Amino acid sequence: MMLLRALILSLVLAAPAQAEKLANRLFGAMEAPSTQESMPIGTYARGCAAGLVELPESGPTWQAMRLSRHRNFGHPMMIQFLMDLSATAREIGYGKGLYIGDISQPRGGPMTSGHASHQIGLDADIWMLPPHSLSLSEAAREEISSIPVRSADQRSVTANWTRTHRELMKQAALDPRVDRIFVAAAVKIEMCRTARRADRKWLQKIRPVAGHDTHFHVRLKCPKGARLCETQTPTVADLSKNGDGCDDTLMWWVTDYLDPPKSTGKKKPKDEDAPKKKGPREFTMADLPGQCRDVLAAN
């Protein structure tokens, strides 16, 4: 482990032309969290994290899935939230608790595959499959899959969607630690269809996004005192204009998003000097907060 850290540190401090291409590989190579004070650094999609803790692979009301990915690490607040929500899940009849997907890598940061976010230990994916067993082997956790609750045409929910799914997301959204929850637009539409006036405040935290039909994605707020963490803006209140988000902006996901209006034929002028927007797997260490170098170099 010490040799690996020494190699990574040498890469971080090497000539920029070499090291600055390796941000996601540097973080993906880390096997353990840093021993620093717990601190999310930067933004959910451009950052890293010090002092993360590992979600135990199995617990009384949860199992971490896809262990080969080595992404069951989070800020202590996230780990406690997942344990709390898993206990609530069992209480409301969501199987035996929760199957929990990706959280973050041991030191956060950009990933070599998959997510654009999940970089600071405050994002987690929760499977739509209610657990019937919490004694799955490591191999079984690689083979089993979650279930889709959204139709193939993306416009409605399937028979897999239940009132218990709704109640689970409601309980998650009511938690003051939660900033927002991402889910397929069809799911949000169904939740709006069955909503009552009393649901308005928490329902605004449920945000439509592409995909997310076999899991929902919980994002926590920056913990109190986390001076290096940037909570997402605009807020869900601003996005919904202090409403519940059950408006035309939601229906866009099953209208114009799926069937874009025909082009007028006019080409937009190109700015030849405009830089190409980088994706997370193209991030260099220079693209991340400076403290992320310290996270990589720490014990």
CSV table of C-alpha atoms in Angstrom, one decimal:
chain,number,residue,atom,x,y,z
A,1,MET,CA,0.0,0.0,0.0
A,2,MET,CA,2.8,2.4,0.9
A,3,LEU,CA,4.5,1.6,-2.5
A,4,LEU,CA,1.2,2.4,-4.3
A,5,ARG,CA,0.8,5.7,-2.5
A,6,ALA,CA,4.4,6.6,-3.3
A,7,LEU,CA,3.9,5.8,-7.0
A,8,ILE,CA,0.7,7.9,-7.1
A,9,LEU,CA,2.4,10.8,-5.4
A,10,SER,CA,5.2,10.7,-7.9
A,11,LEU,CA,2.7,10.8,-10.7
A,12,VAL,CA,0.9,13.7,-9.1
A,13,LEU,CA,4.1,15.7,-8.8
A,14,ALA,CA,5.5,14.6,-12.1
A,15,ALA,CA,5.6,16.7,-15.3
A,16,PRO,CA,2.1,18.2,-15.9
A,17,ALA,CA,2.0,16.7,-19.4
A,18,GLN,CA,2.0,13.2,-17.9
A,19,ALA,CA,0.3,13.6,-14.5
A,20,GLU,CA,-2.5,15.9,-15.6
A,21,LYS,CA,-4.0,13.3,-17.8
A,22,LEU,CA,-4.5,10.8,-15.0
A,23,ALA,CA,-7.0,12.3,-12.5
A,24,ASN,CA,-9.6,9.6,-12.7
A,25,ARG,CA,-7.0,6.8,-12.8
A,26,LEU,CA,-5.2,8.2,-9.8
A,27,PHE,CA,-8.3,8.2,-7.7
A,28,GLY,CA,-9.5,4.9,-9.2
A,29,ALA,CA,-6.3,3.3,-8.1
A,30,MET,CA,-6.7,4.2,-4.4
A,31,GLU,CA,-7.6,1.2,-2.3
A,32,ALA,CA,-8.3,3.0,1.0
A,33,PRO,CA,-9.6,6.3,2.3
A,34,SER,CA,-7.2,9.0,3.5
A,35,THR,CA,-6.8,9.2,7.3
A,36,GLN,CA,-7.6,12.9,7.2
A,37,GLU,CA,-10.6,14.7,8.8
A,38,SER,CA,-13.7,13.9,6.8
A,39,MET,CA,-14.2,16.6,4.3
A,40,PRO,CA,-16.1,16.7,0.9
A,41,ILE,CA,-14.0,18.9,-1.4
A,42,GLY,CA,-15.4,20.8,-4.4
A,43,THR,CA,-18.6,20.0,-6.2
A,44,TYR,CA,-20.5,16.7,-6.6
A,45,ALA,CA,-19.2,16.4,-10.2
A,46,ARG,CA,-15.7,18.1,-9.8
A,47,GLY,CA,-14.0,17.2,-6.5
A,48,CYS,CA,-12.7,14.6,-4.2
A,49,ALA,CA,-13.1,13.6,-0.5
A,50,ALA,CA,-10.9,13.2,2.5
A,51,GLY,CA,-11.6,10.9,5.4
A,52,LEU,CA,-14.4,8.8,3.8
A,53,VAL,CA,-15.6,5.7,5.6
A,54,GLU,CA,-16.6,2.3,4.1
A,55,LEU,CA,-20.2,1.2,4.2
A,56,PRO,CA,-20.0,-2.4,5.6
A,57,GLU,CA,-20.7,-4.9,2.9
A,58,SER,CA,-23.6,-6.3,4.8
A,59,GLY,CA,-25.7,-5.1,7.7
A,60,PRO,CA,-29.0,-5.9,9.5
A,61,THR,CA,-31.0,-4.0,6.9
A,62,TRP,CA,-28.7,-3.5,3.8
A,63,GLN,CA,-26.2,-5.0,1.4
A,64,ALA,CA,-23.7,-3.1,-0.7
A,65,MET,CA,-23.9,-4.3,-4.3
A,66,ARG,CA,-21.3,-4.7,-7.1
A,67,LEU,CA,-18.4,-4.9,-4.6
A,68,SER,CA,-15.9,-5.4,-7.4
A,69,ARG,CA,-16.4,-1.7,-8.2
A,70,HIS,CA,-15.0,-0.7,-4.8
A,71,ARG,CA,-17.4,2.2,-4.6
A,72,ASN,CA,-19.0,1.7,-1.2
A,73,PHE,CA,-17.3,4.6,0.5
A,74,GLY,CA,-18.9,7.8,1.7
A,75,HIS,CA,-18.8,10.7,4.0
A,76,PRO,CA,-19.8,9.6,7.6
A,77,MET,CA,-23.1,11.5,7.2
A,78,MET,CA,-23.9,9.6,4.0
A,79,ILE,CA,-23.1,6.2,5.6
A,80,GLN,CA,-25.3,7.0,8.6
A,81,PHE,CA,-28.1,8.2,6.3
A,82,LEU,CA,-28.0,4.9,4.3
A,83,MET,CA,-28.1,2.9,7.5
A,84,ASP,CA,-31.1,5.0,8.8
A,85,LEU,CA,-33.0,4.8,5.5
A,86,SER,CA,-32.4,1.0,5.2
A,87,ALA,CA,-34.0,0.6,8.6
A,88,THR,CA,-37.0,2.7,7.5
A,89,ALA,CA,-37.2,0.7,4.3
A,90,ARG,CA,-37.7,-2.5,6.3
A,91,GLU,CA,-40.3,-0.8,8.6
A,92,ILE,CA,-42.4,0.3,5.7
A,93,GLY,CA,-42.3,-3.2,4.0
A,94,TYR,CA,-39.6,-2.5,1.3
A,95,GLY,CA,-38.4,-6.0,1.5
A,96,LYS,CA,-35.7,-6.6,4.1
A,97,GLY,CA,-34.1,-3.2,3.7
A,98,LEU,CA,-32.0,-1.8,0.9
A,99,TYR,CA,-29.7,-2.9,-1.9
A,100,ILE,CA,-27.2,-0.1,-2.1
A,101,GLY,CA,-25.3,0.6,-5.3
A,102,ASP,CA,-22.4,3.1,-5.9
A,103,ILE,CA,-21.6,5.7,-3.4
A,104,SER,CA,-18.0,6.9,-4.0
A,105,GLN,CA,-14.4,5.6,-4.5
A,106,PRO,CA,-12.2,5.5,-1.3
A,107,ARG,CA,-11.0,9.0,-1.9
A,108,GLY,CA,-13.8,10.2,-4.1
A,109,GLY,CA,-12.8,11.9,-7.3
A,110,PRO,CA,-13.6,11.2,-11.0
A,111,MET,CA,-14.3,7.6,-11.8
A,112,THR,CA,-12.8,5.6,-14.7
A,113,SER,CA,-16.3,4.6,-15.8
A,114,GLY,CA,-19.9,5.5,-15.1
A,115,HIS,CA,-20.9,8.5,-13.1
A,116,ALA,CA,-20.1,12.1,-13.7
A,117,SER,CA,-20.9,12.8,-10.1
A,118,HIS,CA,-20.4,10.7,-6.9
A,119,GLN,CA,-17.1,12.5,-6.4
A,120,ILE,CA,-17.3,13.9,-2.9
A,121,GLY,CA,-19.0,11.1,-0.9
A,122,LEU,CA,-22.4,12.6,-0.8
A,123,ASP,CA,-24.2,10.7,-3.6
A,124,ALA,CA,-25.6,7.2,-3.4
A,125,ASP,CA,-27.6,4.9,-5.7
A,126,ILE,CA,-30.4,2.9,-4.2
A,127,TRP,CA,-31.8,-0.1,-6.1
A,128,MET,CA,-35.5,-0.3,-7.0
A,129,LEU,CA,-35.4,-4.0,-6.2
A,130,PRO,CA,-36.6,-4.6,-2.7
A,131,PRO,CA,-34.3,-7.1,-1.1
A,132,HIS,CA,-35.7,-10.6,-0.5
A,133,SER,CA,-32.3,-11.7,0.9
A,134,LEU,CA,-29.5,-10.0,2.8
A,135,SER,CA,-27.2,-12.9,2.7
A,136,LEU,CA,-26.1,-12.7,-0.9
A,137,SER,CA,-22.6,-13.8,-1.7
A,138,GLU,CA,-20.1,-11.5,-3.3
A,139,ALA,CA,-20.6,-13.4,-6.6
A,140,ALA,CA,-24.4,-13.2,-6.4
A,141,ARG,CA,-24.1,-9.4,-5.9
A,142,GLU,CA,-22.4,-9.2,-9.2
A,143,GLU,CA,-24.9,-11.3,-11.1
A,144,ILE,CA,-28.2,-10.0,-9.7
A,145,SER,CA,-29.8,-7.0,-11.3
A,146,SER,CA,-32.3,-4.4,-10.1
A,147,ILE,CA,-35.7,-3.9,-11.8
A,148,PRO,CA,-36.9,-1.2,-14.1
A,149,VAL,CA,-39.9,0.8,-12.8
A,150,ARG,CA,-40.2,2.9,-16.0
A,151,SER,CA,-41.6,1.7,-19.4
A,152,ALA,CA,-39.3,1.2,-22.4
A,153,ASP,CA,-40.9,4.2,-24.1
A,154,GLN,CA,-39.9,6.3,-21.0
A,155,ARG,CA,-43.4,7.7,-20.6
A,156,SER,CA,-45.0,5.7,-17.8
A,157,VAL,CA,-44.2,3.5,-14.9
A,158,THR,CA,-44.4,-0.3,-15.0
A,159,ALA,CA,-46.1,-2.8,-12.8
A,160,ASN,CA,-42.9,-2.9,-10.8
A,161,TRP,CA,-43.7,0.5,-9.4
A,162,THR,CA,-45.5,0.3,-6.0
A,163,ARG,CA,-46.8,2.5,-3.3
A,164,THR,CA,-43.9,1.3,-1.2
A,165,HIS,CA,-41.4,2.7,-3.7
A,166,ARG,CA,-43.1,6.0,-3.4
A,167,GLU,CA,-43.2,5.9,0.4
A,168,LEU,CA,-39.5,5.0,0.5
A,169,MET,CA,-38.6,8.1,-1.7
A,170,LYS,CA,-40.9,10.2,0.4
A,171,GLN,CA,-39.1,9.2,3.6
A,172,ALA,CA,-35.8,9.9,2.0
A,173,ALA,CA,-36.9,13.3,0.8
A,174,LEU,CA,-38.3,14.3,4.2
A,175,ASP,CA,-34.8,13.8,5.7
A,176,PRO,CA,-33.2,17.2,6.3
A,177,ARG,CA,-29.9,15.8,5.2
A,178,VAL,CA,-31.1,15.3,1.7
A,179,ASP,CA,-30.7,18.0,-1.0
A,180,ARG,CA,-32.4,16.2,-3.9
A,181,ILE,CA,-33.2,12.8,-5.3
A,182,PHE,CA,-32.8,12.0,-9.0
A,183,VAL,CA,-35.2,9.6,-10.7
A,184,ALA,CA,-36.7,8.8,-14.1
A,185,ALA,CA,-39.2,11.5,-15.3
A,186,ALA,CA,-42.0,8.9,-15.6
A,187,VAL,CA,-41.6,8.1,-11.9
A,188,LYS,CA,-41.9,11.8,-10.9
A,189,ILE,CA,-44.9,12.2,-13.1
A,190,GLU,CA,-46.6,9.2,-11.4
A,191,MET,CA,-45.7,10.7,-8.0
A,192,CYS,CA,-47.3,14.0,-9.0
A,193,ARG,CA,-50.4,12.2,-10.2
A,194,THR,CA,-51.0,10.7,-6.8
A,195,ALA,CA,-49.8,13.7,-4.8
A,196,ARG,CA,-51.7,15.6,-2.2
A,197,ARG,CA,-51.3,19.2,-1.2
A,198,ALA,CA,-49.4,18.1,1.9
A,199,ASP,CA,-46.8,16.5,-0.3
A,200,ARG,CA,-45.8,19.7,-2.0
A,201,LYS,CA,-42.7,20.5,0.1
A,202,TRP,CA,-40.9,17.2,-0.1
A,203,LEU,CA,-42.0,16.4,-3.7
A,204,GLN,CA,-39.9,19.3,-4.9
A,205,LYS,CA,-36.8,17.3,-4.0
A,206,ILE,CA,-37.7,14.6,-6.5
A,207,ARG,CA,-35.9,15.7,-9.7
A,208,PRO,CA,-36.4,14.1,-13.1
A,209,VAL,CA,-33.3,13.0,-15.0
A,210,ALA,CA,-32.5,10.7,-17.9
A,211,GLY,CA,-32.0,7.0,-17.0
A,212,HIS,CA,-32.5,6.2,-13.3
A,213,ASP,CA,-35.2,3.7,-13.9
A,214,THR,CA,-33.6,0.8,-11.9
A,215,HIS,CA,-32.4,3.0,-9.1
A,216,PHE,CA,-32.9,6.4,-7.5
A,217,HIS,CA,-30.0,8.7,-6.7
A,218,VAL,CA,-29.9,10.4,-3.4
A,219,ARG,CA,-27.7,13.6,-3.0
A,220,LEU,CA,-27.0,15.0,0.4
A,221,LYS,CA,-26.4,18.6,1.3
A,222,CYS,CA,-22.9,19.7,2.4
A,223,PRO,CA,-22.5,18.8,6.1
A,224,LYS,CA,-22.4,21.6,8.6
A,225,GLY,CA,-18.9,23.1,8.8
A,226,ALA,CA,-17.7,21.5,5.5
A,227,ARG,CA,-16.0,24.6,4.4
A,228,LEU,CA,-14.5,23.1,1.2
A,229,CYS,CA,-17.9,21.6,0.0
A,230,GLU,CA,-20.2,23.3,-2.5
A,231,THR,CA,-23.9,22.4,-2.4
A,232,GLN,CA,-25.6,22.3,-5.7
A,233,THR,CA,-27.3,25.4,-7.1
A,234,PRO,CA,-30.0,26.4,-8.1
A,235,THR,CA,-31.8,24.9,-5.1
A,236,VAL,CA,-34.8,22.6,-5.6
A,237,ALA,CA,-37.0,25.5,-4.3
A,238,ASP,CA,-35.7,27.8,-7.0
A,239,LEU,CA,-36.1,25.1,-9.7
A,240,SER,CA,-39.7,24.5,-8.8
A,241,LYS,CA,-40.5,28.1,-8.0
A,242,ASN,CA,-41.3,27.0,-4.5
A,243,GLY,CA,-43.7,24.5,-5.8
A,244,ASP,CA,-43.6,20.7,-6.2
A,245,GLY,CA,-42.1,20.5,-9.7
A,246,CYS,CA,-45.3,19.0,-11.2
A,247,ASP,CA,-45.4,21.5,-14.0
A,248,ASP,CA,-44.6,21.9,-17.7
A,249,THR,CA,-40.9,21.6,-17.0
A,250,LEU,CA,-41.6,18.0,-15.9
A,251,MET,CA,-43.7,17.2,-18.9
A,252,TRP,CA,-40.8,18.3,-21.2
A,253,TRP,CA,-39.1,15.0,-20.4
A,254,VAL,CA,-41.9,13.0,-22.0
A,255,THR,CA,-42.5,15.4,-24.9
A,256,ASP,CA,-39.8,17.5,-26.4
A,257,TYR,CA,-37.0,15.5,-24.8
A,258,LEU,CA,-38.2,12.3,-26.4
A,259,ASP,CA,-39.5,13.9,-29.6
A,260,PRO,CA,-37.4,17.0,-30.2
A,261,PRO,CA,-39.2,19.7,-32.3
A,262,LYS,CA,-38.2,19.7,-35.9
A,263,SER,CA,-35.2,22.0,-36.7
A,264,THR,CA,-35.9,25.2,-38.5
A,265,GLY,CA,-32.9,24.5,-40.8
A,266,LYS,CA,-30.9,27.4,-39.5
A,267,LYS,CA,-27.5,26.6,-38.3
A,268,LYS,CA,-26.3,28.1,-35.1
A,269,PRO,CA,-23.0,30.1,-35.5
A,270,LYS,CA,-20.0,28.3,-34.2
A,271,ASP,CA,-17.5,29.9,-31.9
A,272,GLU,CA,-14.2,28.5,-33.2
A,273,ASP,CA,-12.4,29.7,-30.1
A,274,ALA,CA,-14.8,28.1,-27.6
A,275,PRO,CA,-13.1,25.4,-25.7
A,276,LYS,CA,-14.6,21.9,-25.7
A,277,LYS,CA,-16.3,21.1,-22.5
A,278,LYS,CA,-14.5,18.4,-20.5
A,279,GLY,CA,-16.1,15.3,-19.3
A,280,PRO,CA,-15.2,13.9,-15.8
A,281,ARG,CA,-12.9,11.2,-17.4
A,282,GLU,CA,-11.0,14.0,-19.1
A,283,PHE,CA,-10.4,15.9,-15.9
A,284,THR,CA,-6.8,16.6,-15.0
A,285,MET,CA,-5.6,17.3,-11.5
A,286,ALA,CA,-5.5,21.0,-12.5
A,287,ASP,CA,-9.3,20.8,-13.0
A,288,LEU,CA,-9.9,19.7,-9.4
A,289,PRO,CA,-9.6,21.7,-6.2
A,290,GLY,CA,-6.0,22.0,-5.1
A,291,GLN,CA,-6.7,20.1,-1.9
A,292,CYS,CA,-7.3,17.0,-4.0
A,293,ARG,CA,-3.6,16.6,-4.4
A,294,ASP,CA,-3.2,16.5,-0.6
A,295,VAL,CA,-5.9,13.8,-0.5
A,296,LEU,CA,-4.1,11.6,-2.9
A,297,ALA,CA,-0.8,12.1,-1.1
A,298,ALA,CA,-2.1,11.5,2.4
A,299,ASN,CA,-1.8,8.2,4.4
